[in-house]
CSV table of C-alpha atoms in Angstrom, one decimal:
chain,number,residue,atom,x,y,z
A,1,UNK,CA,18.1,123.9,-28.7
A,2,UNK,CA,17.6,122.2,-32.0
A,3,UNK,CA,14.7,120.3,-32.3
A,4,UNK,CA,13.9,117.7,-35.3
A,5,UNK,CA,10.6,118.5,-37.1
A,6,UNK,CA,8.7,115.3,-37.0
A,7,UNK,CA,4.9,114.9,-38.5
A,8,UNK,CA,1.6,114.6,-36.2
A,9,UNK,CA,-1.9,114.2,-36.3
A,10,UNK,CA,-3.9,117.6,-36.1
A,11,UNK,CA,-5.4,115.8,-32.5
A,12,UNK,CA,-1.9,115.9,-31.2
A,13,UNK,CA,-1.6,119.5,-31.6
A,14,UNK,CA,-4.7,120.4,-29.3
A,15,UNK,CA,-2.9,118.2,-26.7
A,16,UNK,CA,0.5,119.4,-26.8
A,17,UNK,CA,-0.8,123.1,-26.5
A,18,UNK,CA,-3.0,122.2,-23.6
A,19,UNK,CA,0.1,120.6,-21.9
A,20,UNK,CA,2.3,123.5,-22.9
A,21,UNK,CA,-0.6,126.1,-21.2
A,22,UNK,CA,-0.2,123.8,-18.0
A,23,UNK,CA,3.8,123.6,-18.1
A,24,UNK,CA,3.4,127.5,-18.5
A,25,UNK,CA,0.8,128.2,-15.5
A,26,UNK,CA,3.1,126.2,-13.3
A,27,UNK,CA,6.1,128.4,-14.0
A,28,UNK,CA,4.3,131.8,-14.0
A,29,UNK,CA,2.3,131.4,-10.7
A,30,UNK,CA,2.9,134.2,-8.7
A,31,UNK,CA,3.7,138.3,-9.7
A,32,UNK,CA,6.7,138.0,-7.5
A,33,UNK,CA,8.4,135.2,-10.0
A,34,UNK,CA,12.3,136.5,-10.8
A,35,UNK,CA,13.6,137.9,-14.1
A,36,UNK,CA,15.2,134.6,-14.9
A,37,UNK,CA,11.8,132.2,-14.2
A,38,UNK,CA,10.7,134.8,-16.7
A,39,UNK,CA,12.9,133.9,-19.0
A,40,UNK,CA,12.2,130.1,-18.9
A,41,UNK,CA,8.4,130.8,-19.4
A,42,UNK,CA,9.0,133.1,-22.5
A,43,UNK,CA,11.5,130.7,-23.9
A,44,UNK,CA,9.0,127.9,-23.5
A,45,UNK,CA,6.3,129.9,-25.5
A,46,UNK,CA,8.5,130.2,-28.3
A,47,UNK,CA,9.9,126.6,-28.1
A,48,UNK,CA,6.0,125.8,-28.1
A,49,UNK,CA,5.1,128.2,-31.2
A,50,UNK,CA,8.1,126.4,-33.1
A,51,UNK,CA,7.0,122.7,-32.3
A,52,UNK,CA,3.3,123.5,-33.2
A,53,UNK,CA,4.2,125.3,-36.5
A,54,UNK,CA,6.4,122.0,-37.3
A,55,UNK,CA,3.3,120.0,-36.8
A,56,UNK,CA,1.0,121.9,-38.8
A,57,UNK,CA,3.4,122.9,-42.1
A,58,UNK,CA,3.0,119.2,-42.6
A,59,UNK,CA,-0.9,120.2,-43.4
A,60,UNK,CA,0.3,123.4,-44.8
A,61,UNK,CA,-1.3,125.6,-42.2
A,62,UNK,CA,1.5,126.9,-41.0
A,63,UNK,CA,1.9,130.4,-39.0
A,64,UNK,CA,2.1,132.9,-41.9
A,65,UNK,CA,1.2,136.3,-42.8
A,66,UNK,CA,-2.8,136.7,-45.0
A,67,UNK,CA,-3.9,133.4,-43.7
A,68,UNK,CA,-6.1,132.5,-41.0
A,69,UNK,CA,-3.9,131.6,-37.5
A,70,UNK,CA,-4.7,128.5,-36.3
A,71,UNK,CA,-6.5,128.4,-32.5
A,72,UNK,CA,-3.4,126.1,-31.9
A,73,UNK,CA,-1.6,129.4,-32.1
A,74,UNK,CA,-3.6,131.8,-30.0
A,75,UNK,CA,-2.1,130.8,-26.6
A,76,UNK,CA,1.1,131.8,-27.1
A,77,UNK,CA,0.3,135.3,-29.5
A,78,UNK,CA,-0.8,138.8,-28.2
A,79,UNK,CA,-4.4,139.2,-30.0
A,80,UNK,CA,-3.6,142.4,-31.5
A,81,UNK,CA,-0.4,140.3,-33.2
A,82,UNK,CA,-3.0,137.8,-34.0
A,83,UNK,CA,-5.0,140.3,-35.5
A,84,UNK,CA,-2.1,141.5,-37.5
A,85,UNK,CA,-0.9,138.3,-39.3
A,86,UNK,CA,-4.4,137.3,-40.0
A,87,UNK,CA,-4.8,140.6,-41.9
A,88,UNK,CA,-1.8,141.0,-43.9
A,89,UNK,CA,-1.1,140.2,-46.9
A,90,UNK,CA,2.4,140.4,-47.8
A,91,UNK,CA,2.4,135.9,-47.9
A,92,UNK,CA,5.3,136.6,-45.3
A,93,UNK,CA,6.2,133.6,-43.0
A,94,UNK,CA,7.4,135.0,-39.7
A,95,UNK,CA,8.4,132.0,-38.2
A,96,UNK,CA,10.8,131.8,-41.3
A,97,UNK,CA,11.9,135.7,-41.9
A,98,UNK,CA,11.0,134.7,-45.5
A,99,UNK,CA,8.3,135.1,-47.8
A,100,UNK,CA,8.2,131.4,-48.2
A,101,UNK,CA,9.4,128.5,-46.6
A,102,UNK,CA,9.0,126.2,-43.9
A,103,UNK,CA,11.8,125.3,-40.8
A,104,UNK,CA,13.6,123.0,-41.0
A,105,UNK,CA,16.3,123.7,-37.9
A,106,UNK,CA,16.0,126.1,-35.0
A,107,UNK,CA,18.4,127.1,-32.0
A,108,UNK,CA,16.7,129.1,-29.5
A,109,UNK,CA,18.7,132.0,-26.8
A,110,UNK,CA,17.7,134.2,-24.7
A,111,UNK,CA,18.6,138.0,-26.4
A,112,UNK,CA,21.7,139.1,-24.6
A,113,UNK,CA,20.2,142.7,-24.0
A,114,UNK,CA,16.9,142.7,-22.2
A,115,UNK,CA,14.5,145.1,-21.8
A,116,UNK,CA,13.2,146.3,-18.6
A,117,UNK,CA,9.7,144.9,-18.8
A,118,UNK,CA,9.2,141.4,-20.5
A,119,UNK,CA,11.9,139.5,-22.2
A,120,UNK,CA,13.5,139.1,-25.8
A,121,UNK,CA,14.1,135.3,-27.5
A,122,UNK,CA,15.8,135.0,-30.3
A,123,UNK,CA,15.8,131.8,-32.9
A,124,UNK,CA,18.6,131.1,-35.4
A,125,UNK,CA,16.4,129.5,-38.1
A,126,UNK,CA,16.9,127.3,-40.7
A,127,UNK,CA,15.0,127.7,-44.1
A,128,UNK,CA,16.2,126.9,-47.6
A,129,UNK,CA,19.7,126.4,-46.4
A,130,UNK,CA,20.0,129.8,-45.3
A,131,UNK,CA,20.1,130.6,-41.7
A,132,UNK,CA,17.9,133.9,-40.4
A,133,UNK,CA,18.0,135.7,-37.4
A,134,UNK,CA,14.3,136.2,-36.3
A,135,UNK,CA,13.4,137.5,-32.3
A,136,UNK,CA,10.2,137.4,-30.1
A,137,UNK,CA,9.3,140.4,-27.7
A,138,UNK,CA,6.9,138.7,-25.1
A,139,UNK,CA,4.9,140.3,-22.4
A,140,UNK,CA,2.8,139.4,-19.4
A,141,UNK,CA,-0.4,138.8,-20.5
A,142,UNK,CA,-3.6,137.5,-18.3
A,143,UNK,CA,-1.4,135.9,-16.2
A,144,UNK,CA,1.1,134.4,-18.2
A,145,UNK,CA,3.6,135.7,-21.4
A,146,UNK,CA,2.2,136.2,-24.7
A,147,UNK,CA,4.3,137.0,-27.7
A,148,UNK,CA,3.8,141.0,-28.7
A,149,UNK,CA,6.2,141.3,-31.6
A,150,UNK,CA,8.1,139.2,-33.7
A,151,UNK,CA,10.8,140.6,-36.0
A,152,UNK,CA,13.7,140.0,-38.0
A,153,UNK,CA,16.4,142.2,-40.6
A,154,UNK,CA,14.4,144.8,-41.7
A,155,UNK,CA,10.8,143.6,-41.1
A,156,UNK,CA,8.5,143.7,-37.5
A,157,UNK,CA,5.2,142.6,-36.8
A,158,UNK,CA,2.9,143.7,-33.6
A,159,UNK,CA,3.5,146.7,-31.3
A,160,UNK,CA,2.8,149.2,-34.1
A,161,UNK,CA,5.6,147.6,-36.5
A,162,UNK,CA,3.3,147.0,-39.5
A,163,UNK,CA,3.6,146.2,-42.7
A,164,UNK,CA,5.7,149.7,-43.8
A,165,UNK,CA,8.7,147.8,-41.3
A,166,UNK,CA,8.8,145.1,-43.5
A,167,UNK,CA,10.6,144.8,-46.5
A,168,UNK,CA,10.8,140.8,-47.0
A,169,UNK,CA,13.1,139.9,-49.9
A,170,UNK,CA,13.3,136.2,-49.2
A,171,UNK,CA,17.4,136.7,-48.8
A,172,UNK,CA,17.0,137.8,-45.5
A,173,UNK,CA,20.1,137.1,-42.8
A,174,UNK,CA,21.5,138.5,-39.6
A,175,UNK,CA,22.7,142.0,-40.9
A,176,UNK,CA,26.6,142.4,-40.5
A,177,UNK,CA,26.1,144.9,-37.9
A,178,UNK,CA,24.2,142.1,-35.9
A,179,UNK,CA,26.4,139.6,-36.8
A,180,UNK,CA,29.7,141.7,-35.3
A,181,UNK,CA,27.1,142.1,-32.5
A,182,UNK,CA,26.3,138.1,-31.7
A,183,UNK,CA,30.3,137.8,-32.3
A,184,UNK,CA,31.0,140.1,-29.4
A,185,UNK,CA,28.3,138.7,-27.2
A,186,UNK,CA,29.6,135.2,-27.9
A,187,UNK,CA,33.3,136.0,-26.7
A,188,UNK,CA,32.3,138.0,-23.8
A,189,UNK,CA,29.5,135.3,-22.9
A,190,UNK,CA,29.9,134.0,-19.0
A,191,UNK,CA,27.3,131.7,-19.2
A,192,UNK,CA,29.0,129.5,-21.8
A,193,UNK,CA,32.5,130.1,-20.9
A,194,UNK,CA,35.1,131.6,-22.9
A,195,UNK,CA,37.9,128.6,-23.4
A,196,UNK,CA,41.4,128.8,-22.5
A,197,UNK,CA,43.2,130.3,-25.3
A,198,UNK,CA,40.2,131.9,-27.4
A,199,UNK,CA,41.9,135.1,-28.2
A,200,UNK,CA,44.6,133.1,-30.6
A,201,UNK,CA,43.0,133.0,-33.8
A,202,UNK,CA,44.3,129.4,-35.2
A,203,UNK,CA,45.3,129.8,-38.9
A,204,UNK,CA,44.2,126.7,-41.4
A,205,UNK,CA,45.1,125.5,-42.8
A,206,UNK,CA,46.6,123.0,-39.4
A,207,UNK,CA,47.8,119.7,-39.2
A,208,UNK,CA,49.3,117.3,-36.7
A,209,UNK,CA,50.6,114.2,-37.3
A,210,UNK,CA,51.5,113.2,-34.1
A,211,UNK,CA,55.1,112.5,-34.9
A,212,UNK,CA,57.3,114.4,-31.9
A,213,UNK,CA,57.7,112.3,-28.4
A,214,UNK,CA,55.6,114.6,-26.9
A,215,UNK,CA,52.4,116.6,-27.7
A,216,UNK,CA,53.1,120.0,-29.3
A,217,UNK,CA,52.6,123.3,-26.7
A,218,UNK,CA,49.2,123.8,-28.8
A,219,UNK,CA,48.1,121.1,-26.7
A,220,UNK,CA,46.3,120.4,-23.2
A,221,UNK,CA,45.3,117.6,-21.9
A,222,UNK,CA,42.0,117.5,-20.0
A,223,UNK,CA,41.8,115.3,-16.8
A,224,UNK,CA,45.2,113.9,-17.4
A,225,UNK,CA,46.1,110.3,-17.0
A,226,UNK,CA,49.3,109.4,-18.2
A,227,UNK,CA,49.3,106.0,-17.4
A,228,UNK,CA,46.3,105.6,-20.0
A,229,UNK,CA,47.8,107.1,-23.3
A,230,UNK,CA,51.1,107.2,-25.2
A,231,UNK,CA,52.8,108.9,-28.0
A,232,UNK,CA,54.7,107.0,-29.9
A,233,UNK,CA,55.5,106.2,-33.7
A,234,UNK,CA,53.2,109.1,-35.0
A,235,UNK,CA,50.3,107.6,-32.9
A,236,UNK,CA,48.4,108.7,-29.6
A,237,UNK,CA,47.9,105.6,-28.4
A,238,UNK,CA,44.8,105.7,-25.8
A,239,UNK,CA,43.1,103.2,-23.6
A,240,UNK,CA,39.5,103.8,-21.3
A,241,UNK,CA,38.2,101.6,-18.6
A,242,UNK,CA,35.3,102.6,-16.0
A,243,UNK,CA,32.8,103.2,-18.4
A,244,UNK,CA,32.4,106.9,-17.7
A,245,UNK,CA,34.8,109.2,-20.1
A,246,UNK,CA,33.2,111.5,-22.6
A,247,UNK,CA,32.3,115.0,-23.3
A,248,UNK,CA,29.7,114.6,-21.2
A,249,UNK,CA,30.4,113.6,-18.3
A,250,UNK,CA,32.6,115.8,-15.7
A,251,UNK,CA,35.7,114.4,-14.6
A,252,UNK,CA,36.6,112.7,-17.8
A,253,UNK,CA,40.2,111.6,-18.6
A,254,UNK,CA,42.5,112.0,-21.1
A,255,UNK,CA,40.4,115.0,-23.6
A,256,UNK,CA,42.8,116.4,-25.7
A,257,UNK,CA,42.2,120.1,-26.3
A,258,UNK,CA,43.6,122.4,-28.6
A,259,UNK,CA,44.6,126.0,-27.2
A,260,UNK,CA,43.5,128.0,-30.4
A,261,UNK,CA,40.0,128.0,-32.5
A,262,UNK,CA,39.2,129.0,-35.9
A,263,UNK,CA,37.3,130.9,-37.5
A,264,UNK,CA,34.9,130.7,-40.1
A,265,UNK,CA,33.9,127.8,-41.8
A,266,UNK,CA,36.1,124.6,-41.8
A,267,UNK,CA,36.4,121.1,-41.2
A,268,UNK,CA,37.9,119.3,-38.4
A,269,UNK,CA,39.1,115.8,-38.9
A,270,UNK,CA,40.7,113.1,-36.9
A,271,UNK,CA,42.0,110.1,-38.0
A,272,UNK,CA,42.4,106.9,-36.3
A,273,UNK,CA,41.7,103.0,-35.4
A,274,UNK,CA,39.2,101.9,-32.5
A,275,UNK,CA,39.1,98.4,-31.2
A,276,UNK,CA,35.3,97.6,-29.8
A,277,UNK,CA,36.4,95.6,-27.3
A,278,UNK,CA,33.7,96.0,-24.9
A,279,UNK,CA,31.1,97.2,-27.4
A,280,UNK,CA,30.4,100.0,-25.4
A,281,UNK,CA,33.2,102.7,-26.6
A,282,UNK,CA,33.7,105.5,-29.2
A,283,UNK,CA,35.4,108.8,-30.6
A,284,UNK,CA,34.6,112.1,-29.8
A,285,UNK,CA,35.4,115.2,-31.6
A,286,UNK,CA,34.2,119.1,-31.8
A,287,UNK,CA,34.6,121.8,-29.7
A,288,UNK,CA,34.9,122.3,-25.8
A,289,UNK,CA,34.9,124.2,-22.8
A,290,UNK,CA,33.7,121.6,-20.0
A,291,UNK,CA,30.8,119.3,-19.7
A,292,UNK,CA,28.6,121.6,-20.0
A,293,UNK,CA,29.4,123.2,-23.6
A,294,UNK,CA,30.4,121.9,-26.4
A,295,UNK,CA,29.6,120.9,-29.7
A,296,UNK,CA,30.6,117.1,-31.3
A,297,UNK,CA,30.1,114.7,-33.8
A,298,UNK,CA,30.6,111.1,-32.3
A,299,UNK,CA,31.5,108.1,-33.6
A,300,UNK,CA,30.1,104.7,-31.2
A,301,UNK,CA,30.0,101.7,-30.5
A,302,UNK,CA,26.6,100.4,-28.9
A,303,UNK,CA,25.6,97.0,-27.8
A,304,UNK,CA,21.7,95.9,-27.7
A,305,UNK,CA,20.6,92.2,-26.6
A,306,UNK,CA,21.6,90.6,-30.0
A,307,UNK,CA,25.1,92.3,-30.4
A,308,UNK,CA,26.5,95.5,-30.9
A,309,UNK,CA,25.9,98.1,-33.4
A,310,UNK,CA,27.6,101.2,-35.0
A,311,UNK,CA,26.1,104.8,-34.8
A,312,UNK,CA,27.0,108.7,-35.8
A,313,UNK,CA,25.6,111.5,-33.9
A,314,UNK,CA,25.9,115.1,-33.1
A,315,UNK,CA,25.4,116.3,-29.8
A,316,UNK,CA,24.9,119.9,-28.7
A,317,UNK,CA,25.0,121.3,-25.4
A,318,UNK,CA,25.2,125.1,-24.4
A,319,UNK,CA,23.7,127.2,-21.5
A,320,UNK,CA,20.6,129.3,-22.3
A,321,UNK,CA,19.9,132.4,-20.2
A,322,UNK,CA,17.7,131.9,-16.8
A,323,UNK,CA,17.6,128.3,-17.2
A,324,UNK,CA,19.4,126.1,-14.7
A,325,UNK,CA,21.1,123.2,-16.5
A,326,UNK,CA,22.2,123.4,-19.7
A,327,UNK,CA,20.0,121.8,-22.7
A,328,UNK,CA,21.2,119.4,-25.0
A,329,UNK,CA,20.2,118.4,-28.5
A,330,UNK,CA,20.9,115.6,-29.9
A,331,UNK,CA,20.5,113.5,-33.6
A,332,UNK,CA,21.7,109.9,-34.7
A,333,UNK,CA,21.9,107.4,-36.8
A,334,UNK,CA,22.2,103.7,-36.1
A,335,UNK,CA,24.2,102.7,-39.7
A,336,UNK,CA,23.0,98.9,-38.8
A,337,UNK,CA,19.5,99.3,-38.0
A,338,UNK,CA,17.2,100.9,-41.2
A,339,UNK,CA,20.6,102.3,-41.9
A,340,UNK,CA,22.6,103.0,-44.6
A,341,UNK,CA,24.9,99.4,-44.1
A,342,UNK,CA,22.2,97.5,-42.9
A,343,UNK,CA,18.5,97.4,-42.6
A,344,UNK,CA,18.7,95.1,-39.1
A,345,UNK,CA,21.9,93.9,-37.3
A,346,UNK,CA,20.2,90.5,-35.3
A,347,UNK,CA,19.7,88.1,-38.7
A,348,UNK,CA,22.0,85.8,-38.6
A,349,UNK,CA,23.9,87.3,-41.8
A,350,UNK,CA,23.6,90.8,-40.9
A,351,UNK,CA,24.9,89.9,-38.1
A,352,UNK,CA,28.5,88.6,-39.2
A,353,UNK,CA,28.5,91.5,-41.4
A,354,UNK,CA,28.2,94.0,-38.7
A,355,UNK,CA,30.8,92.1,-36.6
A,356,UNK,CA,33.1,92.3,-39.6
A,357,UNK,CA,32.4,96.1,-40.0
A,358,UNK,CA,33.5,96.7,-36.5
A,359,UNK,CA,36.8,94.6,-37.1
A,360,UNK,CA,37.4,97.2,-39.8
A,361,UNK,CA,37.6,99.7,-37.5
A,362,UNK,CA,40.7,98.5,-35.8
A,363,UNK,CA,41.8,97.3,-39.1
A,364,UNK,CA,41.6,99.7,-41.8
A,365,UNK,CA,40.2,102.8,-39.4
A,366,UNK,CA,38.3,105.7,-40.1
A,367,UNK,CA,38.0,109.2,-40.4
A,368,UNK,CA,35.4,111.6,-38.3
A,369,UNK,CA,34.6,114.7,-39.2
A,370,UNK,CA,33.2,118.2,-37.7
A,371,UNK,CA,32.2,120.6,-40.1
A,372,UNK,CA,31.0,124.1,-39.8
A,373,UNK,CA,29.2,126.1,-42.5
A,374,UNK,CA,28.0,129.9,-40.4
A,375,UNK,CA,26.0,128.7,-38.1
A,376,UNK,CA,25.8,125.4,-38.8
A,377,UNK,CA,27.5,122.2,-37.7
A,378,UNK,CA,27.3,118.6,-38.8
A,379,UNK,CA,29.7,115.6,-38.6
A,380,UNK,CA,30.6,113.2,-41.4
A,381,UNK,CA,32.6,109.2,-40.8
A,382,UNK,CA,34.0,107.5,-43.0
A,383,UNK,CA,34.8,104.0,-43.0
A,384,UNK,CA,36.2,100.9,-45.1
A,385,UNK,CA,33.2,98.2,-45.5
A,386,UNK,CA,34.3,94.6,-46.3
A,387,UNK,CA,32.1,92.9,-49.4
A,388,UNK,CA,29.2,91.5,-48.9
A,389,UNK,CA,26.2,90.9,-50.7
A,390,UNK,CA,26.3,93.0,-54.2
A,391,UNK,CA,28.2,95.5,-51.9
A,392,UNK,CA,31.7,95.9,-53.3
A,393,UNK,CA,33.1,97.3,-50.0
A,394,UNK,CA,35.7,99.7,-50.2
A,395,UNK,CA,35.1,103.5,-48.1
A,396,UNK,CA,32.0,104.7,-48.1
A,397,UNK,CA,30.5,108.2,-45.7
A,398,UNK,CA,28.0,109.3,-43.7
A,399,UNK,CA,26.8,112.5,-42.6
A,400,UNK,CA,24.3,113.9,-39.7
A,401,UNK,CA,21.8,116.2,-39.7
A,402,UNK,CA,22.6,119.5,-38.9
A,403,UNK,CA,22.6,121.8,-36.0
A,404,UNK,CA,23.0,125.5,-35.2
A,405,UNK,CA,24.6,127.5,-32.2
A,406,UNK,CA,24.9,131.1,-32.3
A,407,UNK,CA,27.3,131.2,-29.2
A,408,UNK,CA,31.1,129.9,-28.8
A,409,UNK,CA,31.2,126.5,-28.0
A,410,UNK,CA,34.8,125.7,-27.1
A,411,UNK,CA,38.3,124.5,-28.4
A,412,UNK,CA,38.9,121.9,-30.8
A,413,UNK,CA,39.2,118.8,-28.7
A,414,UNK,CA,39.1,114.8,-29.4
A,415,UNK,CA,38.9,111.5,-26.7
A,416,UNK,CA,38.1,108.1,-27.0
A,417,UNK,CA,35.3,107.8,-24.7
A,418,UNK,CA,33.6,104.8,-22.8
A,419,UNK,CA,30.1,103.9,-21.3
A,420,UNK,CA,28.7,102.9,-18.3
A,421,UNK,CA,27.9,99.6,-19.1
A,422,UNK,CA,31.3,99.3,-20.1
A,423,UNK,CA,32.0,98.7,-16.3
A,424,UNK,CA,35.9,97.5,-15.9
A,425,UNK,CA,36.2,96.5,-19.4
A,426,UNK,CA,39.2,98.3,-21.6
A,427,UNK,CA,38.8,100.3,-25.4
A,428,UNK,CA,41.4,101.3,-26.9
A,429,UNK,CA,41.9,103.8,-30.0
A,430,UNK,CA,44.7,104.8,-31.9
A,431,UNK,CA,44.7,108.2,-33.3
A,432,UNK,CA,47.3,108.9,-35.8
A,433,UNK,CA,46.2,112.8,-37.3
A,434,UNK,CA,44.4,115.2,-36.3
A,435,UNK,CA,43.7,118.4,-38.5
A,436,UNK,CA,41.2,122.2,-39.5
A,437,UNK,CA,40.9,123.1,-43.3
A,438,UNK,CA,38.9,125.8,-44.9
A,439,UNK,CA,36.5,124.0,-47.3
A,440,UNK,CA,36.9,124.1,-50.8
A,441,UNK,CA,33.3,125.0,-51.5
């Protein structure tokens, strides 16, 4: 799960460690606890040691090697790791795999080989723009799991790993043995699901214009409902109504689902117009299996008590070993509110202005974006503004912050999907290309 890294007060870290040691003891009660409530515990210690060092880099006390560790840190750390960091010397940062550096993104999973005793997390970690493979060995320690080694490519700390195991460069990344490795496990992962048509490598770069009567073979359609969408003229013409269609939600209609995925980097873009008629719709796009992984950026339509407003978010969901439901992470960006358009959407002028914006859309249309860059995904919209103020209109973009998955999240798939609140109201979109590039840089 990616979390955002958000500033606190150094009293805030006393309490969230306290709360984490009592989420912990309510997990790991009993010796007779199965392997996978084992697993939840251990993920939660590293999930804990993550949020904490995010709190305390903002001081610049951050978990690193030749520096004092922080008592926030002891309840999640073997002492004889403790012991370890506090007396090297190297300036190593093993929550980064770097010498320097601080985190800035981080996707947690549970190691797909498991050891016998204890249990193995790994974190895909952003630092620098580079993204490092770095893993926790935890063991059951006076009564509950303590981290006993932490290690990346070429470097290990605790359990006798010392400083002649580590090598930092400050260019560390998954080796391309362990890359092949988290490649294999992702296509032969169960828990995430592998989706119809993964072996067919889809060659970029692709493009459909939507011009035939029908959809090409390349295509499925998820939860079909013919009577709500209609090719015609080079358009996929699509309508919602009961307020509960989106990547989300099981049972939704009308998701439109390529049979083959690419590899590597690219960019996925679909093209289109959407008419807020209920001011509770949008435009989904990324990659799917089922409702309960996938990866997409979304462009919506929300409504609030003084009108409706425009937003772009990525959304993240994926199983994690030994937990029950799968986890979701989630970022946005309301454009209207402290946005880049506007810096409130209930003033009186702000208020026509975002109205007119959202005419645009079925006017002029936009464009939504998925993007990929290794292990990293973000989504980009853009859109035509009308001129207002010393704003000259014309297209402008916006991107979201970025997350990471290390397993397969699904086919490329689009849908125009609607809210609850929507109730029996109708959206409609219009989606006139759809297509997957290599990037130029």
């Amino acid at each position: 799960m990616i979390r955002q890294f958000v500033s606190r007060a150094t009293c805030l870290v006393f309490s969230l460690v306290v709360s984490a040691v009592l989420v912990l003891g309510s997990m790991v009660g009993a010796s007779a606890q199965s392997k996978a409530s084992d697993e939840i515990a251990a993920r939660s210690v590293v999930l804990s040691l993550y949020t904490i060092n995010s709190m305390l880099e903002q001081q610049g006390a951050g978990l690193e090697v030749g520096k004092q560790v922080m008592t926030s840190f002891r309840a999640f750390l073997a002492p004889e790791l403790i012991e370890e960091i506090a007396t090297g010397s190297g300036g190593f940062r093993p929550l980064v795999g770097a010498q320097e550096g601080t985190v800035e993104n981080y996707e947690l999973r549970m190691a797909t080989v498991q050891p016998g005793e204890g249990s193995v997390v790994e974190a895909a970690v952003e630092s620098g723009g580079k993204v490092r493979l770095v893993s926790f060995a935890l063991a059951r320690t006076s009564g509950h799991p303590l981290i006993v080694r932490i290690w990346g490519d070429g470097w290990s700390l605790g359990m006798g790993g010392g400083s002649a195991a580590r090598a930092p460069s400050g260019k560390h990344s998954p080796s391309e043995e362990r890359q092949k490795a988290l490649a294999a496990a992702d296509e032969n992962d169960t828990g995430a699901g592998a989706p119809s048509g993964s072996n067919a490598t889809l060659e970029l770069p692709f493009q459909d214009e939507f011009d035939g009567k029908t959809l090409g073979p390349q295509w499925s359609v998820i939860g079909e409902a013919a009577d709500k969408f209609v090719l015609e003229n080079g358009v996929i013409y699509q309508i919602a109504t009961g307020g509960d269609d989106s990547f989300r939600n099981e049972g939704s209609e009308n998701i439109f689902r390529l049979g083959k995925v690419p590899e590597g980097d690219f960019d996925m873009t679909l093209k289109g117009l959407l008419e807020a008629k209920t001011g509770r719709e949008g435009v989904w796009l990324g990659l799917y299996e089922d409702s309960t992984s996938f990866l997409a950026g979304t462009l919506h339509v929300y409504t609030s008590g003084c009108g409706p407003y425009l937003t772009l978010r990525i959304v993240n969901r994926q199983h994690v070993a030994g937990v029950e439901e799968p986890l979701t992470s989630e970022f946005y960006d309301n454009l209207f509110d402290k946005g880049p358009i506007l810096s409130d959407y209930c003033s009186a002028g702000n208020r026509d202005i975002g109205d007119a914006i959202l005419q645009r859309l079925n006017e002029s249309g936009f464009s939504l974006t998925l993007s990929r860059r290794g292990l990293q995904y973000f989504a980009t919209a853009e859109i035509n503004l009308p001129a207002f103020g010393d704003n000259p209109g014309g297209p402008v973009s916006f991107k979201t912050r970025k997350v990471a998955r290390t397993t397969s999240a699904g086919s490329p798939a689009f849908m125009l999907g609607q809210l609850q609140r929507a109730r029996n109201g109708e959206s409609v979109a219009q989606f006139d290309s759809f297509s997957i590039s290599a990037p130029v840089n």
